[in-house]
mmCIF file of C-alpha atoms in Angstrom:
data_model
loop_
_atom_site.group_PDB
_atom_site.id
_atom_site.type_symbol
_atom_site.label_atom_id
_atom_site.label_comp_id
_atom_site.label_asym_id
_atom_site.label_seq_id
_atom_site.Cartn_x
_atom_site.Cartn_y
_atom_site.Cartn_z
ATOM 1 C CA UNK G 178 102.360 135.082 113.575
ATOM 2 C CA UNK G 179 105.369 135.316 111.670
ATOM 3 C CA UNK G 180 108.829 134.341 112.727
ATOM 4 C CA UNK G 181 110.226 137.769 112.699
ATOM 5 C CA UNK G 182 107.223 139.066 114.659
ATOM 6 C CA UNK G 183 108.213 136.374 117.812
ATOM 7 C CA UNK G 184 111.517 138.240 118.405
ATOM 8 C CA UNK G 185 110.880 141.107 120.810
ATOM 9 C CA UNK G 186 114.232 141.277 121.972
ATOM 10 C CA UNK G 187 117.738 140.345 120.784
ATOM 11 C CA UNK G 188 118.591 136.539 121.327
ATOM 12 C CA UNK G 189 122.043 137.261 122.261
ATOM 13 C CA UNK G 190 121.950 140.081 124.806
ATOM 14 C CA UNK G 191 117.964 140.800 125.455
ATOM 15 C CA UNK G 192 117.978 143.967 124.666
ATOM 16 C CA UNK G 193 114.164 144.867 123.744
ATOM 17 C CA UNK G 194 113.569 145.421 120.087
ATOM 18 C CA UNK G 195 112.183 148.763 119.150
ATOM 19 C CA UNK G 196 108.110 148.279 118.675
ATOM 20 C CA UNK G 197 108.891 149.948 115.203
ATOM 21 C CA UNK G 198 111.047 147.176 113.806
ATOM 22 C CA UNK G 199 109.131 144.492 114.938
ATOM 23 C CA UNK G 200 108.463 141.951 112.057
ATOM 24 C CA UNK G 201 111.035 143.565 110.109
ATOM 25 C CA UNK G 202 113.821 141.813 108.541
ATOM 26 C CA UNK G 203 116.708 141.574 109.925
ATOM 27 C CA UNK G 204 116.348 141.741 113.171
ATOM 28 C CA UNK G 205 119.213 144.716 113.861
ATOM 29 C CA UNK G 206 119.863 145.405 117.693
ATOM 30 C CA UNK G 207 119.942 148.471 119.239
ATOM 31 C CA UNK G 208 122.263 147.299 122.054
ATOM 32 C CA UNK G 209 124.723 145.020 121.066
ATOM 33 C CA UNK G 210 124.506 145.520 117.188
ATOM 34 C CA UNK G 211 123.734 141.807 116.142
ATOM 35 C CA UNK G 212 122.368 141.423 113.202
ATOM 36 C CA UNK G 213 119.980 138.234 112.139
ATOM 37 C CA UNK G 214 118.279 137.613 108.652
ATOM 38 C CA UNK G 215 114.918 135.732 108.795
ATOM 39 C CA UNK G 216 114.880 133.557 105.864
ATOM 40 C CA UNK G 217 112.656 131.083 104.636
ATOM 41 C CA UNK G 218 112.993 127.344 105.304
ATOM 42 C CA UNK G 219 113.430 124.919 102.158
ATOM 43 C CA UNK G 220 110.872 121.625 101.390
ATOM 44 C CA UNK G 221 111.600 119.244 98.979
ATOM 45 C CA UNK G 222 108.742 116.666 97.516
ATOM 46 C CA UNK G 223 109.207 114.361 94.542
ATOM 47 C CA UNK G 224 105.850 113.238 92.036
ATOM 48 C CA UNK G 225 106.839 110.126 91.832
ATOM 49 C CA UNK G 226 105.840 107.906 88.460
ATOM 50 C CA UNK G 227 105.514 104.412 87.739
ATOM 51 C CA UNK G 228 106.807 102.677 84.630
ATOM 52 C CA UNK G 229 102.382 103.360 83.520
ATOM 53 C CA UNK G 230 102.609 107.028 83.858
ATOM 54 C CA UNK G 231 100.613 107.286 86.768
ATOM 55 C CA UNK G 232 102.279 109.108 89.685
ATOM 56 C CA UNK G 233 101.876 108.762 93.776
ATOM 57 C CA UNK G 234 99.697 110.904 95.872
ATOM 58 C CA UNK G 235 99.878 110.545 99.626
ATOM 59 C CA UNK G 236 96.778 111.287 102.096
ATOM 60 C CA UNK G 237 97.922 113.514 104.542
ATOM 61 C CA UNK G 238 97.255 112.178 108.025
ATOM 62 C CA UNK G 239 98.155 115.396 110.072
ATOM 63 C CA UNK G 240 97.388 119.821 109.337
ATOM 64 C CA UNK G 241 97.700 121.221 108.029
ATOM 65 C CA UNK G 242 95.453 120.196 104.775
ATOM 66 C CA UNK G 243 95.193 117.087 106.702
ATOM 67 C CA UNK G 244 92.981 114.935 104.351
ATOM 68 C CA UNK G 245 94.386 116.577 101.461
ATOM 69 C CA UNK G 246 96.256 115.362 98.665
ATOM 70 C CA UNK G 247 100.058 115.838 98.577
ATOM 71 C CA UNK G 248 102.962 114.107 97.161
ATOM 72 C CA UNK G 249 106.033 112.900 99.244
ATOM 73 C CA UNK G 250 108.141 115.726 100.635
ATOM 74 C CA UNK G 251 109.019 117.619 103.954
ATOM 75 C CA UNK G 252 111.799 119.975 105.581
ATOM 76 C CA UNK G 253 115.272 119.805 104.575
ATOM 77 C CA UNK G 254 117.996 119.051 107.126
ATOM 78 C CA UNK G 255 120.868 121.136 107.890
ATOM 79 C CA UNK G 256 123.765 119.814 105.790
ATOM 80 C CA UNK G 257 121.145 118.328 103.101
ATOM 81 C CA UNK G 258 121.163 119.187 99.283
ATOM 82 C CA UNK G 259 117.568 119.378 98.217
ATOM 83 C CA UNK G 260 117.821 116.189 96.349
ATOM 84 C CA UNK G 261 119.613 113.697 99.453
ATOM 85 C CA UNK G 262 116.759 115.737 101.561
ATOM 86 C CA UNK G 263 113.714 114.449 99.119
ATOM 87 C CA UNK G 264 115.117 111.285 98.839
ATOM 88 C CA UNK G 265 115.285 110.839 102.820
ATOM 89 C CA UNK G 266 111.662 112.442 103.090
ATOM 90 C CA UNK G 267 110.275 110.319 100.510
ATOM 91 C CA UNK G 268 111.706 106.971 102.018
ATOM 92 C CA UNK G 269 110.428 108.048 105.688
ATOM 93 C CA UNK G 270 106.868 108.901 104.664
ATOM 94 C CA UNK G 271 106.027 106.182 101.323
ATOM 95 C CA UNK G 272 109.302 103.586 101.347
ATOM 96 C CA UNK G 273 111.013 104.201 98.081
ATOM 97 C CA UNK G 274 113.856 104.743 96.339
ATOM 98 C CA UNK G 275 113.973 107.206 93.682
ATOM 99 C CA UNK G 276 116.240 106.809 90.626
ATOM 100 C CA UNK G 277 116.089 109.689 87.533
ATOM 101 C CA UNK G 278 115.791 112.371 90.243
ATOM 102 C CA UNK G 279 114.849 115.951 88.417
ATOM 103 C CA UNK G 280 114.063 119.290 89.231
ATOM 104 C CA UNK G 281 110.369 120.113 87.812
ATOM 105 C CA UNK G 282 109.613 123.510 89.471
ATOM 106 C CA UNK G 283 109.892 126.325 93.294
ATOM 107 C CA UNK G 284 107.396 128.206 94.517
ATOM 108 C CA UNK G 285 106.961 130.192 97.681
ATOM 109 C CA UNK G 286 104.739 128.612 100.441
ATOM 110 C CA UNK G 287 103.134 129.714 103.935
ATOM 111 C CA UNK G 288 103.064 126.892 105.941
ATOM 112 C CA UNK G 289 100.872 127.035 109.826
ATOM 113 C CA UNK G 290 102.728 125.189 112.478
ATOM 114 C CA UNK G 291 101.948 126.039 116.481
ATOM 115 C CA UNK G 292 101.045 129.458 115.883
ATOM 116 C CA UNK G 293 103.680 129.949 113.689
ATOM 117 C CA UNK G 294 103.204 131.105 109.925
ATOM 118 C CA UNK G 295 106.539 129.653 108.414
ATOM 119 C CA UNK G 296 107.599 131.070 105.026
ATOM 120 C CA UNK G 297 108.904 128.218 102.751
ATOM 121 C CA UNK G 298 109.924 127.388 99.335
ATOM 122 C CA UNK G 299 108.886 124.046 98.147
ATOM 123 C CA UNK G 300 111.365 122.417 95.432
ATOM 124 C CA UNK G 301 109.421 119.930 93.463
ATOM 125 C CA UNK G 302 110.671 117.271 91.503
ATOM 126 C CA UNK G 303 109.614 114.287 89.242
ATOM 127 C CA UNK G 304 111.682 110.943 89.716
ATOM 128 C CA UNK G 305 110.419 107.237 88.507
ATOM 129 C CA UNK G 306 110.071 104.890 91.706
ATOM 130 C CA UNK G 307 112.824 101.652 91.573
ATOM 131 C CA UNK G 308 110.235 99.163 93.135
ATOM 132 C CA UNK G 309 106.892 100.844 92.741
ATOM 133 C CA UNK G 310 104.716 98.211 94.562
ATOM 134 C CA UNK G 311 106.919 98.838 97.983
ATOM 135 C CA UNK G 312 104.596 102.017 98.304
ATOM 136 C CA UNK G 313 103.596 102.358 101.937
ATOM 137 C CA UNK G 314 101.373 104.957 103.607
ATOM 138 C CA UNK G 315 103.844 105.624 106.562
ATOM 139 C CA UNK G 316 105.278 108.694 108.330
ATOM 140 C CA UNK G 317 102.176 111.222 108.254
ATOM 141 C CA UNK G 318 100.617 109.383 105.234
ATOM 142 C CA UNK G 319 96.781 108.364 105.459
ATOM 143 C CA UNK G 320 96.906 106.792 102.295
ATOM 144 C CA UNK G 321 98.400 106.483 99.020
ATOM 145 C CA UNK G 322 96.893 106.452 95.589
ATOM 146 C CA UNK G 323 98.263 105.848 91.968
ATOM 147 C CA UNK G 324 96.686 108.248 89.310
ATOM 148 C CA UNK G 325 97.048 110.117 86.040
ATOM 149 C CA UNK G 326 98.270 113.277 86.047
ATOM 150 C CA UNK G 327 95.007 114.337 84.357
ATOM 151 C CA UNK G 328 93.138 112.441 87.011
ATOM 152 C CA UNK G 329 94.794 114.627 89.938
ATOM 153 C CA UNK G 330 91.679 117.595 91.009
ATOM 154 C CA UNK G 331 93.601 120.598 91.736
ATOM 155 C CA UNK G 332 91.049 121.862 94.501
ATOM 156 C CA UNK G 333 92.155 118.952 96.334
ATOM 157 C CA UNK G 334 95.673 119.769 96.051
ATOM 158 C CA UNK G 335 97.011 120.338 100.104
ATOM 159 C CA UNK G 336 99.188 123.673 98.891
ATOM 160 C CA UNK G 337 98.892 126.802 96.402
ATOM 161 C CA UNK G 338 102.898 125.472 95.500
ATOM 162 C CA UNK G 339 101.583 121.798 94.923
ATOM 163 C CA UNK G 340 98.862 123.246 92.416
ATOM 164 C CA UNK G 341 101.677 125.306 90.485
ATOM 165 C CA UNK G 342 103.933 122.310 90.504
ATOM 166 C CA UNK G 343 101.053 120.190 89.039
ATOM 167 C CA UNK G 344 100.523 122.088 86.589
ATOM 168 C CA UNK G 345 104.152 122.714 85.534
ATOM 169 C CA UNK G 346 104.723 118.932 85.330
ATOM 170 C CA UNK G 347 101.132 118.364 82.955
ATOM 171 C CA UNK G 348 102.716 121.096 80.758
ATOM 172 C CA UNK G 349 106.083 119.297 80.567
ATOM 173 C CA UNK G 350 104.271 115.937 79.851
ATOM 174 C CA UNK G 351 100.920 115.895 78.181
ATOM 175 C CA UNK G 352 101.492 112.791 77.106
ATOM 176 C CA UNK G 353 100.874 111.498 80.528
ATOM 177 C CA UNK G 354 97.838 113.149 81.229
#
């Protein structure tokens, strides 16, 4: 289910929400007139490199794709730009600090959470790591592993967005692969 499909009535005066606009965006209320936009929510997530090349890939302990390979990322916060939001996520899940922070590549993302199909868009970016050997598999991290960019299998890529932001970043560096 989609987040406009959970509001059957209006959050600020319950009106009920005509069956015929349900899922539709913006919710528009029949009652009171409010008016409420269903947007997506924004990720951030940082391939992080090494002064070899090789980047960091993170194990993900948790669905979904749990098992999967991803790179450090998550939710941004209210009040966050996208880069003070990576840089939070990617301290809380692997324990670094980024420095050369760039933008590599969006794309739009489903992501599954309690019965919930939440539209996203991923922000990916490529940053070196100040103190690479302080990698930690921590917050929702299995594991971590250092590899090429041409060692990385797509198919076991945890999201459609990752595999369009891996191959963005080859493309940018094939000298890395």
């Amino acid at each position: 289910m989609r987040p406009a499909e959970i509001f059957r009535f209006c959050p600020r005066c319950g009106h009920p929400r005509p069956d015929a606009n349900v899922g539709r965006t913006p919710l528009q209320c029949p009652g009171c007139g409010f008016t409420f936009f269903f947007n997506p929510t924004v990720a951030g997530a940082a391939f992080i490199f090494r002064p070899d090349g090789q980047i960091l890939l993170i194990r993900r302990e948790k669905d979904p794709a749990a098992g999967k390979f991803g790179v450090p990322g998550g939710f941004l916060d209210f009040g966050e730009s996208a880069e003070e939001g990576t840089r939070r996520e990617v301290r809380e899940e692997v324990g670094l600090e980024l420095h050369n922070l760039r933008f590599v590549t969006s794309f739009p993302n489903l992501y599954p959470y309690r019965e919930v199909l939440y539209p996203v868009v991923d922000l990916y970016f490529a940053a070196e790591a100040i103190d690479p050997d302080r990698a930690a598999a921590l917050d929702a991290v299995r594991s971590i592993e250092w590899r090429r960019l041409g060692d990385v299998p797509d198919e076991e890529m945890a999201f459609d967005s990752l595999r369009v932001a891996l191959r963005t970043l080859r493309a940018a560096n094939p000298d890395l692969r």
